[in-house]
Amino acid sequence: MTGICGASTRACRVGTHADAFCPGAQERRVETRRGRHECLRHGMLIITLAMATSLCAQIAFDSAPDPLKLPERIHLGEAAGVATNSKGNLFVYTRTGGANATWGASRTFTHGGSRLFEFDRTGKFVREIGEGVYGFLFAQAVRVDANDHIWVVDRGSNMVIEFSPEGRIVKTLGRKPEAVSDAGRGGRGPNPGAGVPGDNFNRPTDVAWDRAGNIFVADGYGNARVAKFDRDGRFLKSWGSRGTGQGQFDLPLSLATDARGNVYVADRGNRRIQVFDNEGGFQREIANVGAPWAICISPGAHQYLYSSNSNEPNSMEGGEIYRLELDGTMLGKFGTAGKLLKEFGTVNEIDCRNPNELVVGEITNWRVQRLRLRP
Amino acid sequence: MEIKTCLLWAALACAMPQFAQTPAPTPAEGLTQAQLNARAKAQDVPEIPFESAPNFLKLPPNLYLGEGIGVATNSKGHIFVYTRSQATRLFEFDAKGNYQREIGEGLYGFAFAHAVRVDPEDNIWAVDEGSNMVIKFNPEGRVAMVLGRRPEPGEAAPLAPEPYTFNRPTDVAWDAAGNIFVADGYGNSRVVKYDKNGRFIASVGSKGGAPGQLNLPHTMATDAKGNVYVGDRSNSRIQVFDNDLTFKAIYDRVGAPWAVCISPGPHQYLYSSNSNPDSNNSLLNAVTGEIYKMELDGTVIGKFGHAGKNLGEFSTVHEIDCRNENELLVSEIVSWRVQKLTLHPVRRAQ
């Protein structure tokens, strides 16, 4: 079942609107596992596409219109991170606003920073957290731990920042590179924040915890590893390197832990989820879910794993979210890439504290959707 | 490009003894070659009398326009100005020019303004050349849809045209079905068509001077039938494409089209500004700066204005709004302002 249901073939991402970009009339453009594009013969792909999509259970779902009520002067940019706390309040970590200088080839442009907003369960704006914080450069993820602490992962500053429920900084992991020569481009080129292995990150992507409070950081674009820290932030170990073998990663973009402390890593470039035990021992891999951009594991006695095969920002193919058992058994999927309600524009994070009421943050649609699944 | 041409002719002039003392004159016109290149081919065009309303836009005490890049009106006559201020900002004024509000303050997609347009449902669309994005606001001023994606820090623009990313886009237009056309732009020399939900349909154009090719598609407008008029600025021509982006016609007698617009109603007019270059070149300013009024088939009806900094003169018009065919709004780069123009009937020479 899993092999048929999932997006294991590249044909799942056939570009029906992209014909103009392929030289031959019989060719269509597809995205390869590394996010590049190539043109393949048309007929072969149509057959595979039909196999891949027709036999997978579609999960019915709704999306609430205008789920967030923003103040007049606040706008979301790319909604990179979304997470809820135990009260159902929603945190959105978004790439927006705040001018920094960027030097182009011939001109200077300004670009934004990132901001963290809190909403109550009805979508009413509550407050901004961490306004102007040193580590808010390029939002990547936000997660809320078992004690309702809010953790922000910033890909630009190479930092993971823990806030108390009151919104004060409790702990920081990593260090923002010093900005002497190239302000606003944190993490590019040699800098003091890119140690491997060790405490520092190079464009980290996600954070998770086990029951003992140990911290796992997906690190990330630059380092292709998972780092483990104890509850006090002391570095314990890290595993992984760039590659395609077991325990290797090609862009670990998202991670989640189950109740037993196993670590699930979305290995986006390798189009698989790798599962490790609490010490980093390889357990298994889950394929057939396309390119996992965002994963989450719901709490409770029966835990579910969600994984988003998000569309590349320059494509409207794919985009569906899969619902799986922790062992990888496919339960169904929902959604597709697009700009309308119930369509997804490069989902970058999923919150599944309630397994049937998901919150997704989208990069290319600059919005958050609240989804109610009817499996 | 104008500067290069200028230098080339200066070099030629030095190499040829008979022209060594002055820029190469042509006996009939007394103009340099660069001036002849910049001047519109259409001459002996009737002058359209017009006036410009003084101090039209009323700004709050601590608010200033920067380069007046984009101007557009909605169905209520409200005016939207997209300006390169210290940050790129979008302001709304009422029909009398009274300041109403700022839209999209601190927006992620506001980096370097290029154009603003208002669609038939009064949604406000901003085209940003710096963030490579086209942003649709609903009439309340909230983001309703975005096209393109701002490059991540340190990320270069894509080398080849892609369906959903732009490289310094310049303008946006729609047809009656709501399909979206994006002029893209400085980097990609193409026009892209999307459906009303933002799905890619087609694109046309590559860099060049042949019919259907584009060299800086800088401005664009659609007529009621869904034909697309592209201001092909560096080729000094307007190219017309049908709704499927098939090439139809070239209008090349009105200089370099920096800004075009098409008025609504049963008889539509096409306006095009042969704007003076934004380089403050006084020789070129002498032969440019005027706006042409044309039929949709390219017939020139009249022209008005010339380069200059005074009221009623133009300093590099960058966008024209012609929702009312005789009450135009123009925004200017070099003078940081928006002018409201009232056109009067042409006095026909007997």
XYZ file of C-alpha atoms in Angstrom:
725
model
C 0.000 0.000 0.000
C 2.629 2.501 0.966
C 4.555 2.134 -2.255
C 1.521 2.893 -4.361
C 0.060 5.608 -2.209
C 3.146 7.706 -1.722
C 4.944 10.071 -4.018
C 7.885 7.773 -4.543
C 8.282 8.566 -8.214
C 9.403 11.771 -9.723
C 6.380 11.593 -11.948
C 4.282 12.906 -9.103
C 5.693 16.314 -9.824
C 4.979 16.484 -13.529
C 4.578 20.094 -14.521
C 1.366 20.368 -16.451
C 1.764 24.097 -16.824
C 5.467 24.071 -17.501
C 5.445 22.797 -21.080
C 6.725 26.087 -22.401
C 10.003 25.575 -20.627
C 10.844 22.265 -22.293
C 12.280 22.245 -25.787
C 10.346 19.298 -27.183
C 6.600 19.129 -27.573
C 6.629 15.599 -26.188
C 8.576 16.613 -23.132
C 7.459 17.954 -19.821
C 9.406 19.483 -17.047
C 9.802 17.703 -13.726
C 11.737 18.451 -10.621
C 14.468 16.059 -9.676
C 15.230 15.096 -6.120
C 17.739 17.899 -5.830
C 15.226 20.522 -6.786
C 16.592 21.035 -10.253
C 14.420 20.762 -13.303
C 14.666 18.542 -16.276
C 12.525 17.575 -19.199
C 11.409 14.000 -19.587
C 9.366 12.146 -22.110
C 5.727 12.819 -21.730
C 4.051 9.446 -22.258
C 6.101 7.503 -19.765
C 5.343 9.974 -17.034
C 1.606 10.072 -17.573
C 1.386 6.341 -16.881
C 3.440 6.564 -13.720
C 1.541 9.595 -12.555
C -1.752 7.757 -12.769
C -0.361 4.930 -10.661
C 0.998 7.246 -8.043
C -2.069 9.318 -7.445
C -5.147 7.251 -8.071
C -4.809 4.684 -5.298
C -4.089 6.904 -2.324
C -6.843 7.709 0.163
C -7.736 11.391 0.086
C -8.495 12.857 3.482
C -11.336 15.365 3.416
C -10.547 18.657 5.107
C -11.615 22.266 5.540
C -9.640 25.444 5.965
C -11.056 28.304 8.024
C -11.133 31.589 6.073
C -9.097 34.427 7.612
C -7.979 32.465 10.667
C -5.794 35.320 11.974
C -6.930 38.847 12.790
C -3.923 41.079 12.385
C -3.664 44.683 13.550
C -3.771 47.210 10.735
C -0.058 47.903 10.732
C 1.109 44.295 10.993
C 1.432 42.026 7.986
C 2.729 38.513 7.723
C 5.528 37.840 5.287
C 6.632 34.308 4.559
C 5.021 32.277 7.350
C 8.019 30.055 7.988
C 7.040 28.819 11.465
C 3.786 27.973 13.255
C 3.243 26.280 16.614
C 0.588 26.106 19.337
C 0.971 25.931 23.104
C -1.076 23.904 25.589
C -3.740 26.655 25.763
C -4.194 26.604 22.023
C -2.490 29.927 21.497
C -0.728 30.157 18.162
C 2.781 31.444 17.518
C 3.842 32.546 14.045
C 7.467 33.193 13.172
C 7.489 35.137 9.928
C 10.008 36.671 7.564
C 8.966 40.281 7.384
C 9.730 43.927 7.882
C 12.752 45.508 9.509
C 15.202 47.000 7.069
C 18.717 45.633 6.757
C 21.078 46.538 3.951
C 21.912 43.992 1.285
C 24.543 44.736 -1.264
C 23.548 43.669 -4.750
C 25.829 43.598 -7.737
C 25.356 47.254 -8.480
C 22.895 48.619 -5.951
C 21.980 48.451 -2.323
C 18.628 46.965 -1.401
C 17.030 46.765 1.976
C 15.590 43.528 3.265
C 13.507 42.569 6.221
C 14.134 40.803 9.455
C 11.786 38.406 11.181
C 9.067 38.740 13.818
C 7.299 36.435 16.247
C 3.583 36.985 16.835
C 1.178 35.337 19.265
C -2.538 34.829 18.631
C -5.200 33.321 20.873
C -7.147 30.252 19.822
C -9.764 32.379 18.067
C -7.089 34.031 15.935
C -7.089 37.330 17.820
C -3.717 39.047 17.928
C -2.240 38.898 21.429
C 1.257 40.368 21.185
C 4.616 40.445 19.529
C 7.430 38.538 21.251
C 11.090 39.395 20.940
C 10.698 42.593 18.961
C 14.120 43.542 17.631
C 15.833 40.508 19.172
C 19.450 40.119 18.027
C 18.843 36.638 16.667
C 15.751 37.383 14.556
C 17.110 37.533 11.024
C 15.619 34.879 8.773
C 12.800 32.883 10.344
C 12.921 29.138 9.904
C 10.767 27.478 12.592
C 9.027 27.923 15.932
C 8.121 25.099 18.310
C 6.575 25.020 21.766
C 7.929 22.517 24.313
C 6.078 20.560 26.999
C 6.398 23.484 29.441
C 4.961 25.987 26.975
C 8.331 27.542 26.322
C 8.573 28.978 22.827
C 11.632 28.038 20.787
C 12.635 29.914 17.681
C 15.016 28.565 15.037
C 16.606 31.266 12.906
C 18.415 30.269 9.738
C 19.959 33.684 9.250
C 21.470 34.183 12.698
C 22.337 30.470 13.151
C 20.592 30.471 16.503
C 18.010 28.593 18.508
C 16.370 30.838 21.090
C 14.201 29.670 24.005
C 11.576 32.076 25.354
C 9.644 31.604 28.591
C 5.849 31.582 28.330
C 6.063 35.252 29.375
C 8.167 35.955 26.306
C 11.579 36.505 27.945
C 14.733 34.818 26.709
C 15.668 31.771 28.798
C 18.440 30.171 26.805
C 20.245 30.527 23.493
C 21.996 27.880 21.421
C 24.523 28.737 18.734
C 25.925 32.162 18.075
C 25.067 34.718 15.467
C 28.055 35.391 13.230
C 29.647 38.737 13.790
C 28.521 41.119 11.105
C 31.637 43.018 10.199
C 31.791 42.845 6.455
C 28.387 41.777 5.304
C 25.618 42.753 7.677
C 22.328 41.011 7.154
C 23.754 37.956 5.462
C 24.363 35.911 8.583
C 25.698 32.446 8.015
C 27.296 33.011 4.656
C 30.957 32.240 4.203
C 33.511 31.545 6.912
C 32.312 32.792 10.256
C 32.607 31.904 13.928
C 29.144 30.391 14.074
C 29.708 27.332 11.934
C 31.586 24.825 14.091
C 31.245 21.117 13.253
C 30.709 19.253 15.467
C 29.930 21.348 18.435
C 27.666 23.938 19.843
C 27.352 26.114 16.780
C 25.069 25.831 13.802
C 25.230 26.604 10.128
C 21.758 27.564 8.942
C 19.783 25.373 11.363
C 16.242 24.343 10.545
C 14.331 22.827 13.493
C 14.271 21.842 17.168
C 12.617 19.057 19.213
C 12.873 17.542 22.707
C 12.504 14.193 24.414
C 10.782 13.574 27.758
C 14.020 14.133 29.681
C 14.239 17.562 28.138
C 17.164 16.744 25.865
C 17.244 19.074 22.884
C 17.638 17.988 19.270
C 18.542 20.516 16.605
C 18.395 19.864 12.857
C 21.492 21.589 11.458
C 20.613 22.159 8.630
C 21.450 23.754 5.338
C 25.140 24.112 6.163
C 26.037 21.134 8.337
C 23.738 18.198 7.418
C 23.589 16.778 10.938
C 21.441 16.453 14.033
C 22.920 17.836 17.269
C 21.820 16.650 20.719
C 22.087 18.798 23.845
C 21.030 18.063 27.419
C 18.261 20.040 29.059
C 20.742 22.663 30.195
C 22.048 23.219 26.704
C 25.292 21.241 27.080
C 26.406 19.670 23.818
C 26.185 15.870 23.978
C 26.723 14.593 20.473
C 25.833 15.003 16.859
C 25.343 12.610 13.966
C 25.064 12.788 10.233
C 26.991 14.212 7.301
C 26.124 15.192 3.772
C 25.285 12.225 1.584
C 22.690 9.667 0.625
C 23.580 6.704 2.850
C 21.891 5.647 6.072
C 22.390 8.321 8.667
C 23.497 10.835 6.052
C 21.426 13.848 5.039
C 20.818 16.062 2.067
C 19.192 19.003 3.820
C 17.614 17.903 7.119
C 14.839 20.468 7.044
C 12.486 19.417 9.821
C 12.497 17.069 12.777
C 10.174 15.646 15.416
C 10.351 13.212 18.338
C 7.865 10.552 19.394
C 6.897 9.685 22.981
C 9.765 7.190 23.222
C 12.318 9.780 22.258
C 12.967 8.484 18.756
C 13.996 11.236 16.377
C 12.349 11.614 12.949
C 14.352 13.696 10.507
C 12.902 15.068 7.263
C 15.771 14.443 4.848
C 14.358 16.649 2.130
C 16.967 16.320 -0.586
C 16.983 12.526 -0.235
C 13.168 12.459 -0.287
C 12.826 10.358 2.858
C 12.229 10.581 6.570
C 14.958 8.902 8.616
C 14.150 7.575 12.075
C 16.822 7.375 14.771
C 16.752 6.198 18.355
C 17.423 8.628 21.159
C 21.184 8.216 20.752
C 21.215 8.683 16.997
C 21.203 5.005 16.069
C 19.575 4.516 12.668
C 16.241 2.702 12.902
C 14.537 2.902 9.531
C 13.599 5.200 6.721
C 10.200 6.201 5.425
C 10.084 6.948 1.715
C 7.071 7.463 -0.571
C 6.247 10.865 0.897
C 7.849 13.068 -1.738
C 10.251 15.671 -0.430
C 9.506 16.164 3.275
C 9.691 19.892 3.991
C 7.790 19.847 7.266
C 6.971 17.014 9.646
C 5.226 16.811 12.999
C 4.120 14.070 15.374
C 0.863 14.399 17.272
C 0.756 13.732 21.048
C -1.506 11.272 22.859
C -1.755 7.522 23.139
C -1.863 6.978 19.388
C 0.636 9.210 17.695
C 0.492 10.158 14.010
C 3.198 11.453 11.735
C 2.441 14.212 9.229
C 4.762 15.122 6.369
C 4.390 17.799 3.705
C 5.629 17.215 0.158
C 5.729 20.987 -0.292
C 5.954 22.522 -3.725
C 9.210 24.225 -4.568
C 8.689 27.995 -4.484
C 9.085 28.091 -8.239
C 6.531 25.374 -8.927
C 2.907 24.547 -8.280
C 3.343 20.795 -8.421
C 2.933 18.474 -5.460
C 2.121 20.208 -2.199
C 0.155 17.407 -0.532
C 0.463 16.512 3.144
C 0.642 12.859 4.192
C -0.722 11.291 7.337
C 1.168 8.211 8.476
C 1.542 5.828 11.355
C 4.870 6.137 13.135
C 6.040 2.957 11.410
C 5.524 4.621 8.047
C 2.208 3.039 7.123
C 0.396 5.473 4.836
C -3.043 6.515 6.067
C -3.904 9.119 3.468
C -3.093 12.518 2.100
C -4.718 15.880 1.499
C -4.187 19.178 -0.260
C -2.344 20.355 -3.332
C -0.148 23.270 -4.317
C -1.868 26.550 -5.134
C -2.851 29.962 -3.848
C -6.502 29.464 -2.926
C -7.887 28.441 0.438
C -7.218 24.710 1.000
C -4.280 24.921 -1.371
C -0.722 25.186 -0.124
C 2.125 27.519 -1.082
C 5.274 25.738 0.090
C 4.292 24.601 3.580
C 7.318 25.103 5.838
C 5.928 24.017 9.207
C 2.980 22.012 10.527
C 1.561 22.040 14.039
C -0.347 18.858 14.967
C -0.919 19.173 18.699
C -4.468 18.193 17.794
C -4.146 15.419 15.182
C -7.255 16.558 13.332
C -6.807 20.300 13.648
C -3.571 21.225 11.961
C -1.981 24.618 11.536
C 0.274 25.115 8.515
C 2.605 27.988 7.715
C 3.241 28.748 4.060
C 6.259 30.407 2.500
C 5.013 31.493 -0.894
C 1.470 32.433 0.156
C 2.479 34.533 3.177
C -0.223 33.028 5.344
C -1.275 30.553 7.981
C -4.120 28.108 7.479
C -6.063 26.267 10.171
C -7.141 22.909 8.796
C -9.791 20.593 10.140
C -9.322 17.046 8.892
C -12.220 14.657 8.476
C -10.434 11.336 8.083
C 22.003 52.579 -23.471
C 21.569 56.233 -24.279
C 24.810 57.019 -22.526
C 26.684 54.387 -24.518
C 25.321 55.727 -27.773
C 26.312 59.179 -26.688
C 29.883 58.137 -25.932
C 30.115 56.300 -29.226
C 29.145 59.397 -31.138
C 31.461 61.560 -29.136
C 34.312 59.214 -30.074
C 33.340 59.296 -33.729
C 33.171 63.047 -33.632
C 36.717 63.242 -32.294
C 37.959 60.856 -34.960
C 36.505 62.933 -37.760
C 38.205 66.302 -38.165
C 35.206 68.097 -39.637
C 33.168 67.368 -36.458
C 35.969 67.794 -33.966
C 34.773 71.049 -32.451
C 31.128 70.222 -31.700
C 28.919 67.135 -31.308
C 28.094 65.842 -34.767
C 25.318 68.069 -36.107
C 22.948 67.114 -38.830
C 22.386 69.974 -41.211
C 18.598 69.796 -41.277
C 17.812 69.485 -37.572
C 20.824 70.776 -35.714
C 20.550 67.715 -33.464
C 23.161 65.176 -32.412
C 22.674 61.578 -33.401
C 21.890 60.702 -29.781
C 19.199 63.344 -29.768
C 17.800 62.021 -33.030
C 17.737 58.518 -31.553
C 15.880 59.654 -28.454
C 13.442 61.899 -30.288
C 10.167 60.337 -31.325
C 9.760 59.660 -35.052
C 6.311 61.179 -34.965
C 6.746 64.893 -35.630
C 4.205 67.606 -36.471
C 1.865 66.075 -33.908
C -0.956 68.328 -32.651
C -0.312 69.776 -29.190
C -2.931 68.945 -26.591
C -3.424 71.889 -24.214
C -3.348 70.901 -20.562
C -2.800 72.222 -17.083
C -1.392 70.729 -13.898
C -3.093 71.294 -10.542
C -0.724 72.972 -8.070
C -0.002 71.204 -4.750
C -2.404 68.450 -5.548
C -1.332 65.815 -3.024
C -1.538 66.929 0.614
C 0.910 65.002 2.762
C 1.015 64.994 6.567
C 3.817 67.139 8.036
C 6.331 64.356 8.568
C 5.686 62.367 5.422
C 7.549 62.830 2.151
C 7.415 61.208 -1.227
C 10.628 59.901 -2.699
C 10.859 59.005 -6.343
C 7.305 59.013 -7.660
C 7.411 55.588 -9.168
C 3.851 54.369 -9.297
C 0.451 56.044 -9.371
C -3.004 54.536 -9.858
C -6.639 55.294 -9.027
C -9.480 53.056 -7.922
C -13.152 53.251 -8.923
C -13.824 55.886 -6.210
C -11.090 58.092 -7.545
C -8.778 57.376 -4.624
C -5.133 57.662 -5.558
C -2.399 55.180 -4.684
C 1.216 56.263 -4.835
C 4.035 53.733 -4.655
C 7.224 55.559 -3.839
C 10.883 54.914 -3.294
C 11.210 56.697 -0.013
C 13.839 55.725 2.546
C 11.807 52.558 2.602
C 9.584 51.712 -0.330
C 6.058 52.730 0.742
C 2.498 52.730 -0.572
C 0.218 55.662 0.265
C -3.484 56.246 -0.371
C -5.070 59.653 -1.009
C -8.691 60.559 -1.665
C -9.857 62.003 -4.990
C -9.032 65.520 -3.798
C -5.502 64.579 -2.863
C -6.037 64.363 0.900
C -3.850 61.775 2.615
C -5.785 58.730 3.798
C -3.407 56.026 4.987
C -0.347 53.913 4.396
C -0.799 50.380 3.069
C 1.584 47.498 3.731
C 3.877 49.310 6.132
C 7.051 47.270 6.627
C 5.934 44.688 4.099
C 8.340 41.851 3.286
C 7.857 42.479 -0.427
C 8.528 46.225 -0.382
C 12.138 46.729 -1.416
C 12.312 48.904 -4.535
C 9.047 50.233 -5.939
C 8.271 49.930 -9.645
C 4.541 50.192 -10.327
C 1.113 50.179 -8.710
C -2.126 49.329 -10.519
C -5.734 48.870 -9.412
C -7.803 46.063 -10.921
C -11.562 46.183 -11.758
C -12.445 44.953 -8.242
C -10.397 47.761 -6.673
C -7.680 45.424 -5.498
C -4.355 47.235 -5.347
C -1.354 45.560 -6.963
C 2.219 46.617 -6.243
C 5.081 45.548 -8.493
C 8.409 45.602 -6.691
C 11.582 45.502 -8.722
C 13.772 44.908 -5.658
C 11.934 41.996 -4.064
C 10.997 40.500 -7.457
C 7.402 40.300 -6.305
C 3.918 41.290 -7.400
C 1.673 41.828 -4.379
C -2.124 41.982 -4.505
C -3.848 43.878 -1.689
C -7.596 43.717 -1.237
C -9.383 47.091 -1.034
C -8.996 46.977 2.771
C -5.247 46.932 2.324
C -4.515 43.364 3.378
C -2.370 41.035 1.287
C -4.647 38.803 -0.797
C -2.126 37.092 -3.090
C 1.545 37.284 -3.950
C 3.352 36.290 -7.138
C 7.080 35.689 -7.376
C 9.364 35.303 -4.407
C 11.824 37.599 -2.772
C 15.276 36.020 -2.987
C 16.565 34.703 0.301
C 19.503 36.664 1.741
C 22.552 35.998 -0.382
C 20.519 34.222 -3.043
C 20.980 35.397 -6.619
C 18.128 35.777 -9.060
C 17.631 32.699 -11.229
C 19.621 32.682 -14.456
C 16.830 31.353 -16.653
C 13.187 32.468 -16.657
C 11.106 30.294 -14.350
C 7.309 29.981 -14.151
C 6.904 31.493 -10.701
C 9.877 33.776 -10.170
C 10.664 37.165 -11.640
C 13.831 39.071 -12.270
C 13.164 42.762 -11.673
C 9.519 42.813 -12.803
C 8.044 46.112 -13.944
C 4.259 46.058 -14.364
C 0.996 44.119 -14.068
C -2.296 44.090 -16.003
C -5.443 41.947 -16.272
C -7.979 40.918 -18.876
C -11.750 40.727 -18.424
C -11.507 37.105 -17.256
C -9.127 38.116 -14.486
C -6.047 36.567 -16.058
C -2.925 38.284 -14.804
C -0.110 39.595 -17.030
C 3.263 40.456 -15.545
C 5.966 42.394 -17.397
C 9.219 40.698 -16.345
C 11.147 42.931 -16.831
C 14.709 44.174 -16.560
C 16.120 40.680 -16.064
C 13.939 38.349 -18.094
C 12.640 40.347 -21.114
C 9.298 38.585 -21.182
C 5.607 38.866 -20.390
C 4.052 36.119 -18.264
C 0.368 35.189 -18.154
C -1.264 33.606 -15.082
C -4.855 32.659 -14.457
C -6.798 34.595 -11.834
C -5.652 32.167 -9.155
C -2.008 32.719 -9.954
C -1.327 29.575 -11.973
C 1.179 29.895 -14.796
C -0.333 29.754 -18.293
C 2.214 31.077 -20.788
C 5.034 33.491 -21.350
C 6.416 35.313 -24.371
C 9.589 37.170 -25.145
C 13.331 36.960 -24.940
C 15.919 39.686 -25.083
C 16.350 41.123 -28.555
C 15.089 43.501 -31.192
C 13.119 41.196 -33.495
C 9.308 41.352 -33.494
C 8.077 39.541 -30.373
C 11.399 40.018 -28.633
C 11.757 42.570 -25.887
C 14.498 44.819 -24.645
C 13.296 46.076 -21.288
C 9.519 45.590 -21.142
C 9.006 48.498 -18.763
C 5.260 49.115 -18.754
C 2.137 47.331 -19.939
C -1.604 47.728 -20.384
C -4.510 45.652 -21.688
C -7.467 46.761 -23.775
C -11.077 45.625 -23.361
C -10.518 42.707 -25.742
C -7.626 41.417 -23.674
C -4.857 42.470 -26.056
C -1.624 43.281 -24.262
C 0.355 46.466 -25.034
C 3.944 46.271 -23.869
C 6.194 49.291 -23.604
C 9.395 47.832 -25.068
C 11.440 50.707 -23.787
C 14.989 50.101 -24.994
C 13.664 49.105 -28.421
C 11.731 52.406 -28.496
C 8.483 50.726 -29.487
C 5.171 49.493 -28.166
C 4.453 45.881 -29.040
C 0.936 44.521 -29.097
C 0.194 40.881 -28.307
C -3.165 39.148 -28.362
C -4.601 37.514 -25.263
C -2.634 34.325 -25.900
C 0.537 36.413 -26.154
C 0.847 36.019 -29.916
C 2.606 38.964 -31.512
C 0.296 41.367 -33.370
C 1.808 44.779 -34.038
C 4.559 47.294 -33.411
C 4.069 51.042 -32.832
C 7.473 52.644 -33.067
C 6.848 56.319 -33.723
C 6.405 57.618 -30.173
C 9.892 57.293 -28.724
C 10.822 55.130 -25.744
C 7.663 54.054 -23.905
C 8.491 54.422 -20.217
C 4.853 54.429 -19.151
C 1.713 53.373 -21.017
C -1.932 53.219 -19.988
C -5.222 52.550 -21.743
C -8.365 54.441 -20.777
C -11.636 52.539 -20.138
C -14.989 53.100 -21.834
C -16.364 52.370 -25.304
C -13.631 54.376 -27.060
C -10.322 53.493 -25.524
C -7.167 55.571 -25.882
C -3.559 54.579 -25.458
C -1.181 56.979 -23.713
C 2.568 56.571 -23.865
C 5.299 58.687 -22.302
C 8.565 59.208 -24.168
C 10.070 60.121 -20.820
C 13.304 62.019 -20.623
C 16.090 59.742 -19.347
C 16.535 59.701 -15.568
C 20.199 60.658 -16.007
C 19.553 64.419 -16.075
C 21.033 64.630 -19.569
C 20.117 68.111 -20.767
C 20.792 67.321 -24.439
C 18.343 64.431 -24.364
C 15.896 66.324 -22.164
C 15.648 68.839 -24.988
C 14.029 66.319 -27.328
C 12.074 64.050 -24.943
C 9.604 64.134 -22.065
C 6.316 64.369 -23.948
C 3.301 62.106 -23.589
C 1.407 60.847 -26.655
C -2.300 60.161 -26.955
C -3.056 57.461 -29.493
C -5.819 55.301 -30.841
C -5.440 51.636 -29.990
C -4.336 50.990 -33.565
C -1.320 53.211 -33.034
C -2.600 56.356 -34.757
C -1.130 59.338 -32.958
C -3.822 61.865 -31.963
C -1.756 64.410 -30.106
C 0.962 65.023 -27.588
C 1.615 67.211 -24.582
C 4.338 68.215 -22.196
C 8.106 68.353 -22.289
C 10.997 67.674 -19.957
C 11.455 70.026 -17.022
C 11.058 70.501 -13.297
C 8.316 73.117 -13.189
C 4.636 72.443 -12.735
C 3.291 71.118 -16.020
C 6.698 69.878 -17.083
C 7.780 66.291 -16.710
C 10.936 64.877 -15.196
C 10.988 61.235 -16.230
C 7.364 60.157 -16.023
C 7.312 56.623 -14.663
C 3.620 55.752 -14.491
C 0.413 57.218 -15.896
C -3.115 56.648 -14.652
C -5.804 57.294 -17.285
C -8.988 55.953 -15.696
C -10.394 59.319 -16.781
C -9.056 59.969 -20.285
C -8.883 63.723 -19.738
C -7.694 63.766 -16.131
C -4.408 61.975 -15.967
C -2.159 61.363 -13.014
C 1.553 61.082 -13.671
C 4.342 60.160 -11.282
C 7.887 61.252 -11.898
C 11.233 59.795 -10.908
C 13.549 62.768 -10.980
C 11.052 65.177 -9.445
C 9.660 63.433 -6.386
C 6.043 64.175 -7.136
C 2.728 63.241 -8.674
C 0.930 65.676 -10.978
C -2.750 65.774 -11.824
C -3.243 66.887 -15.418
C -6.388 68.152 -17.076
C -6.340 67.771 -20.854
C -8.303 70.063 -23.189
C -9.449 69.482 -26.771
C -6.808 69.771 -29.455
C -6.774 73.055 -31.324
C -6.621 71.919 -34.904
C -4.248 73.878 -37.117
C -6.004 75.061 -40.259
